[in-house]
XYZ file of C-alpha atoms in Angstrom:
527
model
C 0.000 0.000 0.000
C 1.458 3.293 -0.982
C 2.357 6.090 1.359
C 0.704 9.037 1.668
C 3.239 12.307 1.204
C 2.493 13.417 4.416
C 4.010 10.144 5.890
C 7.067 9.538 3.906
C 8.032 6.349 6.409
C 5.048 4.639 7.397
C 4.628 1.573 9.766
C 2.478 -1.396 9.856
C 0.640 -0.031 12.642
C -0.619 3.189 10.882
C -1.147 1.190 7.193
C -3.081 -1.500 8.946
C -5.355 0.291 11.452
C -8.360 2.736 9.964
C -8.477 6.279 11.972
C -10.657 6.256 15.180
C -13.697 7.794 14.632
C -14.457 11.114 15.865
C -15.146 11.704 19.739
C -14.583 7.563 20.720
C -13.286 9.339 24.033
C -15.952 11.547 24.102
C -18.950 8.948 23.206
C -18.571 5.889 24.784
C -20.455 2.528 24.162
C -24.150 2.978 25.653
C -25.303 0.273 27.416
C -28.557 -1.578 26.732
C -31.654 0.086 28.559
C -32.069 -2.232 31.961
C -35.421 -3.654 31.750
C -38.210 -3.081 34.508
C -38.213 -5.394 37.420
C -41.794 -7.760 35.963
C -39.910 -8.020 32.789
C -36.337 -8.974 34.300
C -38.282 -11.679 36.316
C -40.053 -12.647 33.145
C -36.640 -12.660 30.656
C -38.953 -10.467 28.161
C -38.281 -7.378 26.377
C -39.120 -3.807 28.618
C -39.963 -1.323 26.226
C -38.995 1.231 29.515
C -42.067 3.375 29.037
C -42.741 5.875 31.778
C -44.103 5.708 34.542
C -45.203 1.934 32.790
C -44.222 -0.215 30.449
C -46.081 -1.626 28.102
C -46.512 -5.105 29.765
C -46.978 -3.524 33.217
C -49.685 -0.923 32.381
C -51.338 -4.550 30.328
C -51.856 -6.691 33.205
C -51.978 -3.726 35.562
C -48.987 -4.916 37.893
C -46.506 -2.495 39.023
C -43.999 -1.793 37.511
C -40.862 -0.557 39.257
C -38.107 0.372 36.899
C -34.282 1.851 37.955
C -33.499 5.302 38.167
C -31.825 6.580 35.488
C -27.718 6.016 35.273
C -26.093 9.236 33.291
C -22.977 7.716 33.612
C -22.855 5.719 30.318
C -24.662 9.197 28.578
C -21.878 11.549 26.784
C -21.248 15.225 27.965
C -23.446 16.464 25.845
C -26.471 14.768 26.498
C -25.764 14.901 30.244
C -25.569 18.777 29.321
C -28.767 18.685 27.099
C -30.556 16.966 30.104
C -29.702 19.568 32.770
C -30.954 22.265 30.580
C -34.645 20.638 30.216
C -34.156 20.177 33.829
C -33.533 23.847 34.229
C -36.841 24.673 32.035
C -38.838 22.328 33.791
C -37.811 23.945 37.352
C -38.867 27.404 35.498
C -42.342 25.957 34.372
C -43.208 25.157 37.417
C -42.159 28.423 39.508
C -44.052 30.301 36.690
C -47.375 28.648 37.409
C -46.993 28.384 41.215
C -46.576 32.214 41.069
C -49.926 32.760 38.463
C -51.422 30.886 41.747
C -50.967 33.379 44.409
C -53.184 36.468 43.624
C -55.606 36.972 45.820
C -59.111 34.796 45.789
C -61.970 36.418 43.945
C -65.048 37.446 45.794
C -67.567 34.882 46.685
C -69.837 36.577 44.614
C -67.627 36.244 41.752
C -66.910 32.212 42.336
C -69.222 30.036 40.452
C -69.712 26.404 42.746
C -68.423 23.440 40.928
C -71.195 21.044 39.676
C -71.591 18.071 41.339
C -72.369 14.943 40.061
C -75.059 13.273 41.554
C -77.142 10.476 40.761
C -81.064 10.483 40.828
C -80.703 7.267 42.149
C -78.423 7.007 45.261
C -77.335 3.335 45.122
C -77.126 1.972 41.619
C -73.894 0.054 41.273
C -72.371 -0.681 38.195
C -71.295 -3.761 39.266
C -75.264 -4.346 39.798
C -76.478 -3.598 36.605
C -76.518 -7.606 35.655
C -78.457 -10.088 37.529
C -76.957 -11.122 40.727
C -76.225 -14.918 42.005
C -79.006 -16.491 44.552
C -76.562 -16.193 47.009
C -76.518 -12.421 46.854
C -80.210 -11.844 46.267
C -81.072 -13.674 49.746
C -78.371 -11.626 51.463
C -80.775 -8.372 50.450
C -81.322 -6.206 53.759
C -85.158 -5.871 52.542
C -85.663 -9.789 52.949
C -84.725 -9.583 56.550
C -82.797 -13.309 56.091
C -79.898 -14.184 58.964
C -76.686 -13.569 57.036
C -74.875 -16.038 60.043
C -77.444 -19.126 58.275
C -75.052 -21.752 56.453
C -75.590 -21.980 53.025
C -77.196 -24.970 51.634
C -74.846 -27.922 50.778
C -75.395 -29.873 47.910
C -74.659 -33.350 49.074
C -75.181 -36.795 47.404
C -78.384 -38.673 48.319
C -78.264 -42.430 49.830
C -79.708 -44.002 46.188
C -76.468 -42.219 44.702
C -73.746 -42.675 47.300
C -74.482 -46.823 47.997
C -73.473 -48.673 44.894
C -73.125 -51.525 46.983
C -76.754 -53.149 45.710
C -76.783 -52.377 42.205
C -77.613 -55.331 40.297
C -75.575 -56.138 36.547
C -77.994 -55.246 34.198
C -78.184 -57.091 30.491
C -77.617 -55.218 27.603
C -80.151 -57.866 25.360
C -80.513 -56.009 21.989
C -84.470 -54.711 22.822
C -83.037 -53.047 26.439
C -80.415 -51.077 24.456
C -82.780 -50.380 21.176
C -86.026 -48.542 23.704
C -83.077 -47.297 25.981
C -81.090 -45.480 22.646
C -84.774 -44.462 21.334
C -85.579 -42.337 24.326
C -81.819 -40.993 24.484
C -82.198 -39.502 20.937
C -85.623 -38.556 21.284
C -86.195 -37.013 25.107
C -82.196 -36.303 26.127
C -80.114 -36.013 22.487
C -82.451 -33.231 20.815
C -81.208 -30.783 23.876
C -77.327 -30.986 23.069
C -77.411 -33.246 19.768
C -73.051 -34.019 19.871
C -74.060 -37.548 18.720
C -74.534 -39.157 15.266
C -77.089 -40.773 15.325
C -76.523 -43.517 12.879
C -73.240 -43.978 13.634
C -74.180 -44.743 17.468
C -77.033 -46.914 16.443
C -73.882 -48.951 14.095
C -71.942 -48.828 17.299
C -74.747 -50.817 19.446
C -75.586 -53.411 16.753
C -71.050 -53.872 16.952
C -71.811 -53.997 20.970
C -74.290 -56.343 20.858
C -72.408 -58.873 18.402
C -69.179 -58.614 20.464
C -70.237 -57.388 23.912
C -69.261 -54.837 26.176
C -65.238 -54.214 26.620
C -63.113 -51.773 28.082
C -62.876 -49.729 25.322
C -64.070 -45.620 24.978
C -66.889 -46.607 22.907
C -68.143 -49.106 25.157
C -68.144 -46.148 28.116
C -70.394 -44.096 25.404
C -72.788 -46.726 25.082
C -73.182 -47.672 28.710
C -73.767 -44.091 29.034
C -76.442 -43.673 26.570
C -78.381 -46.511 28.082
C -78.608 -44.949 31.368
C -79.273 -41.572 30.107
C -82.185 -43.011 27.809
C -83.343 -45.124 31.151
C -84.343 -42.515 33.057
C -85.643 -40.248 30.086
C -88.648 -39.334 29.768
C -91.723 -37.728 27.818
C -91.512 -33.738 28.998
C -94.678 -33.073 31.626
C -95.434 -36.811 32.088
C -95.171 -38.228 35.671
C -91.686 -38.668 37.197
C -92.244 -41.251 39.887
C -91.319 -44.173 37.973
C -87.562 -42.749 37.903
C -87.339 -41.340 41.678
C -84.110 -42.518 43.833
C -84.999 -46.166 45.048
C -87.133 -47.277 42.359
C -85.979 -50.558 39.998
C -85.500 -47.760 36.592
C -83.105 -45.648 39.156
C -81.508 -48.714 40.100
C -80.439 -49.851 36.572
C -79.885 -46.456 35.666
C -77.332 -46.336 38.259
C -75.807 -49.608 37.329
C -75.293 -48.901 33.690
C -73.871 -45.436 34.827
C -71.745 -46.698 37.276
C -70.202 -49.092 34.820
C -69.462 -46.466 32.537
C -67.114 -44.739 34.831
C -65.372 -47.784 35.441
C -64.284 -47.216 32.153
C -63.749 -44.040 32.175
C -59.833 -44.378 32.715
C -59.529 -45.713 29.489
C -61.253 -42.682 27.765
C -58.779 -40.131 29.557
C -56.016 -42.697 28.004
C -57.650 -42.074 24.240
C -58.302 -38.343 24.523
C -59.652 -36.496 21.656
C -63.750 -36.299 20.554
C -64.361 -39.380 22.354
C -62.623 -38.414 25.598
C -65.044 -34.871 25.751
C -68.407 -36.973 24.756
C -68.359 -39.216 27.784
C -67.124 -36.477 29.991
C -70.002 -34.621 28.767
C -72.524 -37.260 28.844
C -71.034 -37.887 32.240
C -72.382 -34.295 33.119
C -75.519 -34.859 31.733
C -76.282 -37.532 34.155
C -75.018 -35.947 37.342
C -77.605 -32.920 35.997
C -80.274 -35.475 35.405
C -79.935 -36.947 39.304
C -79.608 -33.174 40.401
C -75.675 -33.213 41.484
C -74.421 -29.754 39.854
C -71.028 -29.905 41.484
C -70.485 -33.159 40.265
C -71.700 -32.220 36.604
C -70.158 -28.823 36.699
C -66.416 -30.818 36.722
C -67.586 -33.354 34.145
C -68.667 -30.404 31.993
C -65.212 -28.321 33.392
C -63.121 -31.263 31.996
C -65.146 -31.969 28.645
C -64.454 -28.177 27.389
C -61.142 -28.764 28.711
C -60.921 -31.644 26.347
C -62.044 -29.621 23.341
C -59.040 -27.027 23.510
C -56.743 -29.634 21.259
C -59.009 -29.646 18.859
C -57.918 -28.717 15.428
C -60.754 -26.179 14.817
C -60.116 -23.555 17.336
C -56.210 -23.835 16.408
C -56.108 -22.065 12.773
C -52.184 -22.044 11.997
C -51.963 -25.997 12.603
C -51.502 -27.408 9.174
C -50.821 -31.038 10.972
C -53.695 -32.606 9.371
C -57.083 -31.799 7.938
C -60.274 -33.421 9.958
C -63.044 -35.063 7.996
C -66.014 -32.753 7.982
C -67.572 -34.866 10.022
C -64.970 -34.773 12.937
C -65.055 -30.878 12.671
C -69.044 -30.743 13.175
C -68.818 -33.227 15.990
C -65.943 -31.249 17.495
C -67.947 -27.813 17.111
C -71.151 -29.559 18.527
C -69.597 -30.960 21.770
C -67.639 -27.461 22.247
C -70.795 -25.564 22.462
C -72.488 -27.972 24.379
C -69.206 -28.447 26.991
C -68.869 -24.441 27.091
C -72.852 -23.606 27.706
C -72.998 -26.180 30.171
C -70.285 -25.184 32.231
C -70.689 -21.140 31.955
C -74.292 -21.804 33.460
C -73.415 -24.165 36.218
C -70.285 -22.285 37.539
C -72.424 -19.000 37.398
C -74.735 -20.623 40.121
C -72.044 -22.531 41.995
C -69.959 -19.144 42.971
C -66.753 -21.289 43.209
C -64.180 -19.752 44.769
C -61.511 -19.944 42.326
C -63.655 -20.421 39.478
C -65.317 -16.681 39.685
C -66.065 -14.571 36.360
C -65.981 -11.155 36.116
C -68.391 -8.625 34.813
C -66.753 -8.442 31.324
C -65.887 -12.045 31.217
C -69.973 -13.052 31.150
C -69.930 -11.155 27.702
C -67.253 -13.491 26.438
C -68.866 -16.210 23.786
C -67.371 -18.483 21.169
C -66.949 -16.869 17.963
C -68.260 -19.245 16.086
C -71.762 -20.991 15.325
C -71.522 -25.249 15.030
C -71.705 -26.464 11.737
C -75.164 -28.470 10.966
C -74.508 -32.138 9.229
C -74.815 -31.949 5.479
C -78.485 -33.568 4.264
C -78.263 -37.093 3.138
C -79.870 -38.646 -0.067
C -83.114 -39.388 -0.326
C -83.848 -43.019 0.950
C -86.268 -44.517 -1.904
C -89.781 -45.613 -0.039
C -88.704 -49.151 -1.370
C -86.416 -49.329 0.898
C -87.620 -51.033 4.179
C -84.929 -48.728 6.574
C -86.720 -45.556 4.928
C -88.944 -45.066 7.158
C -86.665 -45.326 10.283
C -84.119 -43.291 8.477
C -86.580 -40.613 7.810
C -87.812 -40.679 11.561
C -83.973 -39.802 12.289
C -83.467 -36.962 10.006
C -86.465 -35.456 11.200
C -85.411 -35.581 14.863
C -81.523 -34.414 13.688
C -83.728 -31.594 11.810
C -85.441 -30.696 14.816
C -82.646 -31.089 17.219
C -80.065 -28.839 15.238
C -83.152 -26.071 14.817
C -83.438 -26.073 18.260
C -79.432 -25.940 18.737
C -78.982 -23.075 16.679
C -81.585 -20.910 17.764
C -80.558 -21.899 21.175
C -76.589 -20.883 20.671
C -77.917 -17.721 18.850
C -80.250 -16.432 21.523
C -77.268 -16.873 23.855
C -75.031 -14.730 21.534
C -77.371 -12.042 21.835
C -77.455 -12.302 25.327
C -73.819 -12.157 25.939
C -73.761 -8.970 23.194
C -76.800 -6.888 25.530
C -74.636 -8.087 28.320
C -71.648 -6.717 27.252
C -73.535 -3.410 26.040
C -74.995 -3.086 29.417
C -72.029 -2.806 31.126
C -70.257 -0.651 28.436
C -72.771 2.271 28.157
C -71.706 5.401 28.212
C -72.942 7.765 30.640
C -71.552 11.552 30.930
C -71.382 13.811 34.033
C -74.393 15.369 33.769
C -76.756 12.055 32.963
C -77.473 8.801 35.027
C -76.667 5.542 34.784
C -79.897 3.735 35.579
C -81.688 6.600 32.536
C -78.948 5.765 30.140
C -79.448 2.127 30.536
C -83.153 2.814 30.042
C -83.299 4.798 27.133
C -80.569 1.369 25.733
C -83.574 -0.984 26.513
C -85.789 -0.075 23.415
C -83.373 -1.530 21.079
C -82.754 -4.448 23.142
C -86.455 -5.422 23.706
C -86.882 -4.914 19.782
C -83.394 -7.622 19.445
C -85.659 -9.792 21.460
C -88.393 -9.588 19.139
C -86.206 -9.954 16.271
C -84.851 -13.148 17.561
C -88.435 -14.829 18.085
C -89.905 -13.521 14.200
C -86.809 -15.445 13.468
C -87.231 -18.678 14.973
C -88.193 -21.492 12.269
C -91.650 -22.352 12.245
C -91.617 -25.738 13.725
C -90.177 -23.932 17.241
C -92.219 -20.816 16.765
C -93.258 -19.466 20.160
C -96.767 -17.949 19.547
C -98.530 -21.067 21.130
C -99.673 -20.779 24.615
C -96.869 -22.044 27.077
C -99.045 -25.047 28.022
C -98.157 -26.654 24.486
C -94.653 -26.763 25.034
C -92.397 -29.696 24.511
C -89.038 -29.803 25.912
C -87.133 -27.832 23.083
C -90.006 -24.989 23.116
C -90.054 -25.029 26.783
C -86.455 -24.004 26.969
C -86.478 -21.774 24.279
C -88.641 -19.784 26.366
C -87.014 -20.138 29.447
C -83.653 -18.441 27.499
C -86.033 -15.654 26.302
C -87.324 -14.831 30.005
C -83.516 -14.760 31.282
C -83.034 -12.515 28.327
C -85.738 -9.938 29.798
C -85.054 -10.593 33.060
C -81.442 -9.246 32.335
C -82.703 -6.258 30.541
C -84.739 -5.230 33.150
C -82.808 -6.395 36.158
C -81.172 -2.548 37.441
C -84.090 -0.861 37.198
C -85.694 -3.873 39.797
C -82.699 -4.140 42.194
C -82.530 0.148 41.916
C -86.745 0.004 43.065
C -85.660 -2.640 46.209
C -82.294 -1.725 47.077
C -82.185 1.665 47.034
C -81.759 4.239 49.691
C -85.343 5.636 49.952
C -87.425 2.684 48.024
C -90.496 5.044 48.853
C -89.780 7.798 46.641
C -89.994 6.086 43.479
C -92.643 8.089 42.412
C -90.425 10.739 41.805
C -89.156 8.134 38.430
C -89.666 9.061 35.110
C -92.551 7.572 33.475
C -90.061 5.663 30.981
C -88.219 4.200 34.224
C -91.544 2.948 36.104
C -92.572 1.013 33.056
C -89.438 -0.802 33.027
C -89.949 -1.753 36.891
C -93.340 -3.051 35.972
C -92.442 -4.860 33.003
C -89.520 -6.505 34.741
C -92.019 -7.721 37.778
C -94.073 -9.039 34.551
C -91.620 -11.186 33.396
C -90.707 -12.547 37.036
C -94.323 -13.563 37.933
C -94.343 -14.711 34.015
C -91.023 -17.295 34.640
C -93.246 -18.562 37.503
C -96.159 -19.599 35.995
C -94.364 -20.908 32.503
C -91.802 -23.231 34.802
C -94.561 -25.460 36.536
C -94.347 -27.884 34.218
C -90.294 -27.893 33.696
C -90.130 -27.769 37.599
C -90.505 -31.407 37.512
C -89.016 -32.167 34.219
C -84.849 -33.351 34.267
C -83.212 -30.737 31.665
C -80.354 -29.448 30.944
């Protein structure tokens, strides 16, 4: 390399090493910003906002971060930063000084408003309807808040398994027993297949019961369609003690003896028995014991390939992913309703959490040919797609109704109320367009569950249908019926707008109205 003419005689060292650039004394290497102490504990990236980071402000923790170190800053930052100190300091003495004249006259001093609500106790973590628990804890109903709560516990038919007889599974026990499960039980949460279960008992009853998954399904079935039946008719026959309990219990209690083998299998198998396991406990009144059956079913359903869109790992059937979608709802419903009763401790869901809902709506099963009237299965084959045509009517107004609940939930608890207004008017002037949602919903219903008959007609689908509706109105109108009790001064609600004292009476409408429609469902097993 040639020499430059200002260094006639130059040396390795100077040919060999590039120039230092200018001010490496002066600008030293900065160190990394140190992360906040939740994001040191965490090994994640602290983005060092102030007074929060990102993360912090996110989850709401604090977050504590280190005082600034100037040392690895160069002069003239350090000198930059002692200037905006400087004009800072200045700022502030300017504006403490604009606050020392003297005070104005009284005269001249307008009051600041105050806020206050027309009515003196409306909470708006009230404005949704409460738990049992917390409506018999009401001051106005006088009840001992030292009573003990009552304790489900299991009764003596349940507990004592040591009498239950074997039962045999002869091909016309399992046929009535799978007729009433599809036709009183399976039209409520339809996750089966029919056919495909009707195949699997005509395998059963070639090769017998085993220890596999699908012999736990079909033991399961049986004692679910045992103690089915008609909605309304007399429930006697299936009380605790009688000889249907009995083998009820005996075909159910089998079941769970295999139900080691189903956790062992996993997948859509695993969550149906769970499930079905729920159903039972529900139909034999034991909510804490169906409330973990249905906990551990939607717990199954989170591997399913549906609800994870980036796995490309394989493709299910279409009928895997309707099965899967069906037993999701059915697993998530189930659960949400129990736990809301049950209060459990570490189980509790907040305000904005009860307007959480699956995005998605279960897919129906595709039609299937027409069976020729030749045919001597056509008749039982169109008996089945009727009741699968019925059933998934019923599902889908049934998960759609819920959706709107959970969006009026949600809406409730998000609307927006300025200084000058009040909650409990905002909320009523909201419940126009929710009672006409309401009335959208039920022009909308397919014929064949239309709700214009008289509530005596019911069968079980239209009997919950309108059960749903009433805790849809009963929602709507709930703050305006715990503001009427609860409030400081119940006796001046004559002072109300007109608009708000319709809303009380319409709400007490709909209570007395849930207790005349439920006579018949009092005594009827649903779930």
């Amino acid at each position: 390399m040639p020499s430059s003419p200002q260094s006639p005689n130059p040396t390795p060292a100077t040919t060999s090493k590039r120039p230092a650039p200018r001010g490496t004394a002066a600008y030293p290497r900065k160190r990394a910003v140190t992360a906040c102490q939740v994001c040191r504990a965490r090994r994640t990236k602290c983005d060092n906002l102030k007074p929060s980071c990102s993360f912090c402000l996110k989850v709401g923790a604090k977050c504590i971060q280190s005082p600034v170190d100037l040392s690895s800053y160069d002069p003239a930052s350090i000198k930059i930063l002692e200037r905006l100190d400087e004009i800072e300091q200045h700022i502030l003495r300017s504006q403490g000084d604009a606050t020392d004249f003297p005070p104005k006259s009284p005269e001249n001093v307008l009051p600041k408003p105050t806020v206050t609500s027309k009515v003196e106790t409306v909470d708006p973590a009230r404005v949704l309807v409460q738990p049992l628990e917390n409506i018999l804890q009401w001051q106005c109903l006088g009840l001992d808040p030292t009573t003990p709560g009552m304790q489900e516990q299991l009764s003596p038919a349940w507990s004592d398994t040591t009498n239950l007889a074997a039962v045999d599974l002869n091909a016309q026990f399992t046929g009535s027993a799978v007729d009433r499960f599809f036709t009183h039980v399976h039209v409520k949460n339809p996750i089966l297949n029919e056919r495909e279960t009707r195949r699997l008992f005509t395998r059963i009853s070639m090769h017998g019961i085993d220890w596999s998954p699908d012999s736990c399904l079909a033991l399961l079935v049986c004692a679910l369609g045992t103690l089915a039946t008609p909605f309304g008719e007399d429930q006697c026959q299936t009380h605790p003690g009688t000889e249907v309990y009995q083998t009820a219990q005996s075909l159910y209690t089998a079941a769970q003896k295999r139900i080691g083998s189903v956790f062992c299998s996993g997948g859509l198998r695993e969550a149906q028995c769970l499930f079905l396991s729920g159903v039972y406990m529900m139909s034999i009144f034991q909510r804490e014991h169906a409330w973990r059956y249905f906990l551990q079913a939607l717990a199954c359903c989170q591997q399913f390939s549906f609800l994870r869109p980036g796995n490309r790992s394989g493709v299910p059937l279409q009928s895997n992913r309707i099965a899967e979608q069906a037993i999701y709802w059915s697993a998530w419903k189930s659960e949400r309703e129990i736990r809301l009763d049950l209060q459990a401790p570490d189980f509790a869901l907040s305000q904005a959490e009860l307007a959480i809902y699956p995005p998605f709506f279960p897919t129906p099963p595709e039609s299937h040919e027409v069976i020729p009237a030749s045919d001597p299965t056509a008749m039982a084959m169109d008996e089945i797609a009727q009741r699968e045509r019925l059933a998934w009517y019923f599902y889908l107004s049934e998960i759609s109704l819920r959706r709107l609940h959970f969006r009026v939930a949600s809406s409730i608890l998000h609307v927006p109320v300025s200084p000058e207004s009040d909650l409990l008017e905002e909320l009523a002037k909201a419940t126009e367009e929710h009672e006409e949602q309401a009335q959208e919903w039920v022009t909308a219903l397919p014929a064949i569950l239309s709700l214009q008959a008289p509530p005596e007609n019911d069968d079980i689908s239209h009997f919950i249908l309108r059960g749903h509706l009433l805790n849809f109105y009963e929602m709507i109108y709930w703050p305006f019926i715990d503001a009427a009790i609860n409030r400081r001064g119940c006796q001046h609600t004559h002072r109300w707008s007109p608009l708000l004292c319709s809303l009380v009476q319409k709400g007490l409408h709909r209570h007395v109205e849930r207790i005349r429609d439920s006579i018949i469902g009092t005594m009827a097993r649903c779930v």
